[in-house]
Structures are given as C-alpha cells and as structure tokens.
Short mmCIF file of C-alpha atoms in Angstrom, two decimals:
data_model
loop_
_atom_site.label_atom_id
_atom_site.label_comp_id
_atom_site.label_asym_id
_atom_site.label_seq_id
_atom_site.Cartn_x
_atom_site.Cartn_y
_atom_site.Cartn_z
CA MET A 1 113.04 236.50 402.30
CA ARG A 2 111.05 237.30 405.46
CA SER A 3 108.25 239.84 405.34
CA PRO A 4 108.24 242.82 407.74
CA TYR A 5 105.78 241.10 410.08
CA ASP A 6 107.30 237.62 410.23
CA LEU A 7 109.61 238.39 413.15
CA GLU A 8 106.85 239.75 415.36
CA ILE A 9 104.68 236.71 414.72
CA SER A 10 107.37 234.11 415.20
CA GLU A 11 108.41 235.61 418.52
CA THR A 12 104.89 235.70 419.96
CA CYS A 13 103.42 232.39 418.79
CA HIS A 14 104.54 228.92 419.86
CA GLY A 15 102.49 226.98 417.36
CA CYS A 16 98.87 226.02 416.93
CA LYS A 17 99.10 223.09 419.36
CA PHE A 18 99.45 225.61 422.16
CA CYS A 19 97.33 228.44 420.76
CA ALA A 20 94.32 226.14 420.21
CA GLU A 21 94.62 224.68 423.69
CA ARG A 22 90.89 224.97 424.31
CA LEU A 23 90.21 222.75 421.32
CA PHE A 24 92.86 220.11 421.92
CA ARG A 25 93.55 220.18 425.68
CA ASN A 26 94.32 216.71 427.10
CA LEU A 27 93.53 214.94 423.84
CA PRO A 28 95.69 212.12 422.42
CA ALA A 29 98.72 212.97 420.31
CA SER A 30 97.09 211.15 417.39
CA THR A 31 94.28 213.74 417.44
CA LEU A 32 96.82 216.54 417.12
CA HIS A 33 98.69 214.76 414.34
CA ALA A 34 95.45 214.28 412.42
CA PHE A 35 94.78 218.02 412.66
CA ASP A 36 98.32 218.86 411.55
CA ALA A 37 97.72 216.79 408.42
CA ILE A 38 94.76 218.93 407.26
CA LYS A 39 95.76 222.43 408.31
CA SER A 40 97.75 225.01 406.39
CA LEU A 41 99.59 227.75 408.26
CA SER A 42 99.57 231.31 406.91
CA LEU A 43 100.79 234.75 407.97
CA TYR A 44 98.55 237.76 407.46
CA PRO A 45 99.48 241.45 407.62
CA LYS A 46 97.36 244.01 409.42
CA GLY A 47 94.17 244.73 407.48
CA ALA A 48 93.94 241.32 405.77
CA THR A 49 90.45 239.90 405.24
CA LEU A 50 90.01 236.25 406.24
CA PHE A 51 86.42 235.93 405.10
CA VAL A 52 83.50 238.18 404.18
CA GLU A 53 79.93 238.37 405.42
CA GLY A 54 77.62 236.60 402.96
CA GLN A 55 80.41 234.50 401.43
CA GLN A 56 79.95 230.75 401.22
CA PRO A 57 82.10 229.09 403.92
CA ARG A 58 85.48 227.85 402.73
CA GLY A 59 86.53 226.55 406.13
CA VAL A 60 87.71 227.59 409.60
CA TYR A 61 90.63 229.69 410.79
CA VAL A 62 92.35 228.86 414.06
CA LEU A 63 93.88 232.12 415.22
CA CYS A 64 97.35 231.40 416.61
CA ALA A 65 98.79 234.90 417.07
CA GLY A 66 97.45 238.41 416.67
CA ARG A 67 93.88 239.72 416.83
CA ALA A 68 91.06 240.12 414.33
CA LYS A 69 87.86 242.13 414.36
CA LEU A 70 84.54 240.54 413.45
CA THR A 71 82.13 242.96 411.81
CA ALA A 72 78.63 242.97 410.39
CA SER A 73 76.72 245.37 408.15
CA SER A 74 73.65 247.03 409.63
CA PRO A 75 70.44 247.48 407.56
CA GLU A 76 71.47 251.13 407.16
CA GLY A 77 74.75 250.06 405.59
CA LYS A 78 76.90 250.94 408.58
CA THR A 79 79.69 248.69 409.83
CA VAL A 80 79.23 247.31 413.34
CA ILE A 81 82.09 245.60 415.17
CA ALA A 82 80.61 242.58 416.93
CA ARG A 83 83.74 241.65 418.87
CA LEU A 84 87.49 241.10 418.79
CA ALA A 85 88.93 237.63 418.30
CA GLU A 86 92.07 236.64 420.19
CA PRO A 87 94.60 233.80 419.86
CA GLY A 88 93.06 230.38 420.38
CA GLU A 89 89.71 231.21 418.79
CA VAL A 90 88.26 229.27 415.86
CA LEU A 91 86.79 231.71 413.34
CA GLY A 92 84.04 230.83 410.89
CA LEU A 93 83.00 227.84 412.96
CA SER A 94 79.21 228.18 412.80
CA ALA A 95 79.08 228.83 409.05
CA THR A 96 81.51 226.01 408.29
CA ILE A 97 79.40 223.48 410.17
CA SER A 98 75.99 224.68 408.96
CA GLY A 99 77.02 225.37 405.37
CA GLU A 100 75.29 228.75 405.57
CA PRO A 101 77.16 231.91 404.47
CA TYR A 102 79.50 233.60 406.90
CA GLN A 103 77.47 235.95 409.11
CA LEU A 104 80.41 238.21 409.87
CA THR A 105 83.51 239.59 408.19
CA ALA A 106 86.86 238.77 409.81
CA GLU A 107 89.70 241.26 409.33
CA THR A 108 93.07 241.31 411.07
CA ILE A 109 93.85 244.39 413.18
CA GLU A 110 97.51 243.45 413.58
CA PRO A 111 99.87 240.91 411.99
CA CYS A 112 98.37 237.47 412.52
CA GLN A 113 99.23 233.82 412.20
CA ALA A 114 96.38 231.39 411.59
CA ASP A 115 95.81 227.80 410.60
CA PHE A 116 93.21 227.29 407.88
CA VAL A 117 91.27 224.04 407.45
CA ARG A 118 89.04 223.48 404.44
CA ARG A 119 85.38 222.82 405.23
CA ASP A 120 85.28 219.25 403.84
CA ASP A 121 88.44 218.31 405.74
CA PHE A 122 87.18 219.90 408.96
CA LEU A 123 83.80 218.13 408.83
CA ARG A 124 85.48 214.81 408.16
CA TYR A 125 87.88 215.45 411.02
CA LEU A 126 84.97 216.07 413.40
CA ARG A 127 83.30 212.84 412.33
CA GLU A 128 86.51 210.93 412.98
CA GLN A 129 87.38 212.71 416.25
CA PRO A 130 84.35 212.68 418.59
CA GLU A 131 86.30 214.33 421.43
CA VAL A 132 87.05 217.36 419.26
CA CYS A 133 83.44 217.36 418.05
CA LEU A 134 82.29 217.75 421.66
CA ARG A 135 84.69 220.68 422.16
CA VAL A 136 83.28 222.33 419.05
CA ILE A 137 79.74 221.91 420.39
CA GLU A 138 80.85 223.65 423.58
CA MET A 139 82.32 226.51 421.54
CA LEU A 140 79.12 226.89 419.54
CA SER A 141 77.17 227.00 422.80
CA GLU A 142 79.41 229.80 424.02
CA ILE A 143 78.84 231.72 420.79
CA LEU A 144 75.08 231.32 421.20
CA ARG A 145 75.21 232.40 424.84
CA ALA A 146 77.29 235.49 423.97
CA ALA A 147 74.84 236.41 421.21
CA HIS A 148 71.93 236.03 423.65
CA THR A 149 73.68 238.28 426.16
CA GLN A 150 74.30 240.88 423.46
CA ILE A 151 70.67 240.81 422.36
CA ARG A 152 69.50 241.29 425.96
CA SER A 153 71.83 244.26 426.32
CA PHE A 154 70.10 245.97 423.40
CA GLY A 155 67.10 246.51 425.66
CA LYS A 156 69.13 248.41 428.23
CA THR A 157 69.42 252.18 428.12
CA ASN A 158 73.17 252.31 428.62
CA SER A 159 74.74 255.56 427.50
CA ALA A 160 77.74 255.75 425.20
CA ALA A 161 79.81 256.73 428.26
CA GLU A 162 78.75 253.56 430.09
CA ARG A 163 79.45 251.36 427.09
CA LEU A 164 82.89 252.90 426.57
CA ALA A 165 83.80 252.51 430.24
CA GLY A 166 82.67 248.88 430.14
CA LEU A 167 84.70 248.23 427.01
CA LEU A 168 87.86 249.72 428.53
CA LEU A 169 87.38 247.60 431.65
CA CYS A 170 86.94 244.48 429.52
CA TRP A 171 90.09 245.21 427.54
CA GLY A 172 91.98 245.93 430.74
CA GLU A 173 91.05 242.53 432.15
CA ARG A 174 91.76 240.63 428.93
CA MET A 175 94.88 242.31 427.58
CA GLY A 176 96.14 244.76 430.20
CA ASP A 177 99.23 244.63 432.39
CA ARG A 178 98.71 245.46 436.07
CA THR A 179 101.30 247.76 437.61
CA GLN A 180 101.51 250.03 440.64
CA GLU A 181 100.34 252.89 438.42
CA GLY A 182 97.29 251.02 437.16
CA ILE A 183 96.43 248.83 434.21
CA HIS A 184 98.46 249.45 431.07
CA LEU A 185 97.09 248.39 427.69
CA LYS A 186 97.44 249.22 424.03
CA LEU A 187 94.17 250.23 422.40
CA PRO A 188 93.54 247.56 419.74
CA LEU A 189 91.16 249.77 417.76
CA THR A 190 91.07 253.33 416.46
CA HIS A 191 88.55 255.84 417.80
CA GLN A 192 86.42 255.23 414.71
CA GLU A 193 86.47 251.47 415.29
CA ILE A 194 85.66 251.89 418.97
CA ALA A 195 82.69 253.99 417.88
CA GLN A 196 81.57 251.15 415.61
CA MET A 197 81.79 248.79 418.56
CA ILE A 198 79.75 250.82 421.06
CA GLY A 199 77.25 252.39 418.65
CA ALA A 200 78.47 255.98 418.84
CA SER A 201 80.25 258.51 416.66
CA ARG A 202 84.02 258.94 416.49
CA GLU A 203 83.63 262.46 417.87
CA THR A 204 81.73 261.10 420.88
CA VAL A 205 84.43 258.53 421.60
CA SER A 206 87.19 261.14 421.41
CA ARG A 207 85.22 263.48 423.69
CA LEU A 208 84.50 260.77 426.26
CA LEU A 209 88.14 259.64 426.34
CA GLY A 210 89.13 263.27 426.85
CA GLU A 211 86.73 263.57 429.77
CA LEU A 212 88.08 260.41 431.40
CA ARG A 213 91.59 261.73 430.99
CA HIS A 214 90.63 265.15 432.43
CA GLN A 215 89.14 263.37 435.45
CA ARG A 216 92.42 261.43 435.82
CA ILE A 217 90.59 258.14 435.53
CA ILE A 218 92.78 257.21 432.55
CA SER A 219 95.94 258.47 430.87
CA LEU A 220 96.54 258.40 427.13
CA ASN A 221 99.80 258.29 425.21
CA GLY A 222 99.16 257.66 421.53
CA SER A 223 97.57 254.21 421.33
CA GLY A 224 98.71 253.44 424.87
CA LEU A 225 96.18 253.76 427.70
CA LEU A 226 96.58 253.57 431.46
CA ILE A 227 93.55 252.88 433.65
CA ARG A 228 94.53 254.87 436.74
CA ASP A 229 91.28 254.52 438.70
CA ARG A 230 89.62 251.21 437.98
CA ASP A 231 86.94 251.57 440.66
CA THR A 232 85.67 254.88 439.31
CA LEU A 233 85.76 253.55 435.75
CA SER A 234 83.74 250.54 436.91
CA SER A 235 81.21 252.87 438.51
CA LYS A 236 80.88 254.82 435.27
CA ALA A 237 80.23 251.52 433.47
CA GLY A 238 77.30 250.89 435.82
CA HIS A 239 78.89 247.89 437.52
#
C-alpha cells in the first residue's frame, strides 16, 4: 500500500541517475551500475531526520527529490540553519570520508527520496572509481569555499532586513518561476526557520515581510510569495 507521500515523490523524481547528474555526468555506464549495486533507495516524509550532529557517520545520502535543511547547534544551545539542500546534493559527504562525526543535522522539510550508501561501501567505491573520486573532491572544495564565504560574511554588519532580502533573492533565483507579475515561489521554511537561518527572531522576520508587502515589493499568500519588484529587493539586500 502506498504512503500519502509516494505519489508526489514518484511524479517529481526520475531516478538517482538523473538527480545525481553532477556526480555521474558523462561517466561510463559501468560506473553507474556499480553505484546501483551499493545504494538503497528510501522515501522519507516531511520532518524525517537523516543524520544528527555529533553522530558517527553511517554513510552518505544522495538527495533525489525534495529538500532538506542542514542545521547546527550554537554554543548557546540555539538551532542555526546552515543551508537548504536540494536534489542532486550528496549529504554527509565530509564526515563519511573523514570518519569524523557529522557536523550538521539533516532533516527533510518536505517528502524526500534519497539513495543511501553505507560508509564502507562508499569508500570502496571511490577507491575503485577514480573519476567519481575526483568529482567528490570537487564537491568537498565547493563545501569548503561556501564555508569560507559564510565565515567572511560574519564580519559584515548586514542588518536582518538585508539578510532577509538576500535570502528571498537567492530562493527566487534557485526555485522561483518567472512570470509577467514577478517571481513566484513557495517559501520552503516557516518564519521561525527563516529566523534561524538569518540570525533573527521570528517576530522580526514577520515584521520585515510585512514591511516588504506594504511597500509592494512582495506579495504573500500563505506559504506562497511573489517578488514583485526584484530591483528594489536587490537594493535592500545591499547588492
């Protein structure tokens, strides 16, 4: 019997061979077949935890459909959302290779489909597939570069309004649909989660969204958002 989220997943995902295109693009069919032999496909409902910060690495998750949030705990015990993961990303990569505990917690924010590969199998696969190993090195370099950029941004005096505007612009580019009215997108996070992502309070996020709506820069309809004036929003982000 199918679960309530099976239909949505099956209609949006065409299989890991396509979703993990960055990892396997232009590689021999034998490389794909070798990966198929070690992966296990699973469906996850919204709110499922893939792995937990501080846990010893079990392996990697190749996200095929749906999105997940990656969070960390601050020294004060607060939850900080580091970023959102989208289809095609390999989660838990750094910890799986180094053998160190996961540095983040991965939790689905919508129904997801992911391939899991056990750590021992994944490391053996990399040893046997040098082309994939090189792709993984490139991915790790990107993770390091993104972390460096984030650290540098800590030194800036951006306001919560600037950070929120920048986040909305980023989401509009990555997951929005351009129309004559503007850029339509569905907010992937709640106001509380957005606050955790930009280092503000939920009340501040709600107030700032209300101000943007009052200025007709955006429109809100439940979780739906329309960026009506991208140029002004970009200016508010300090771009």
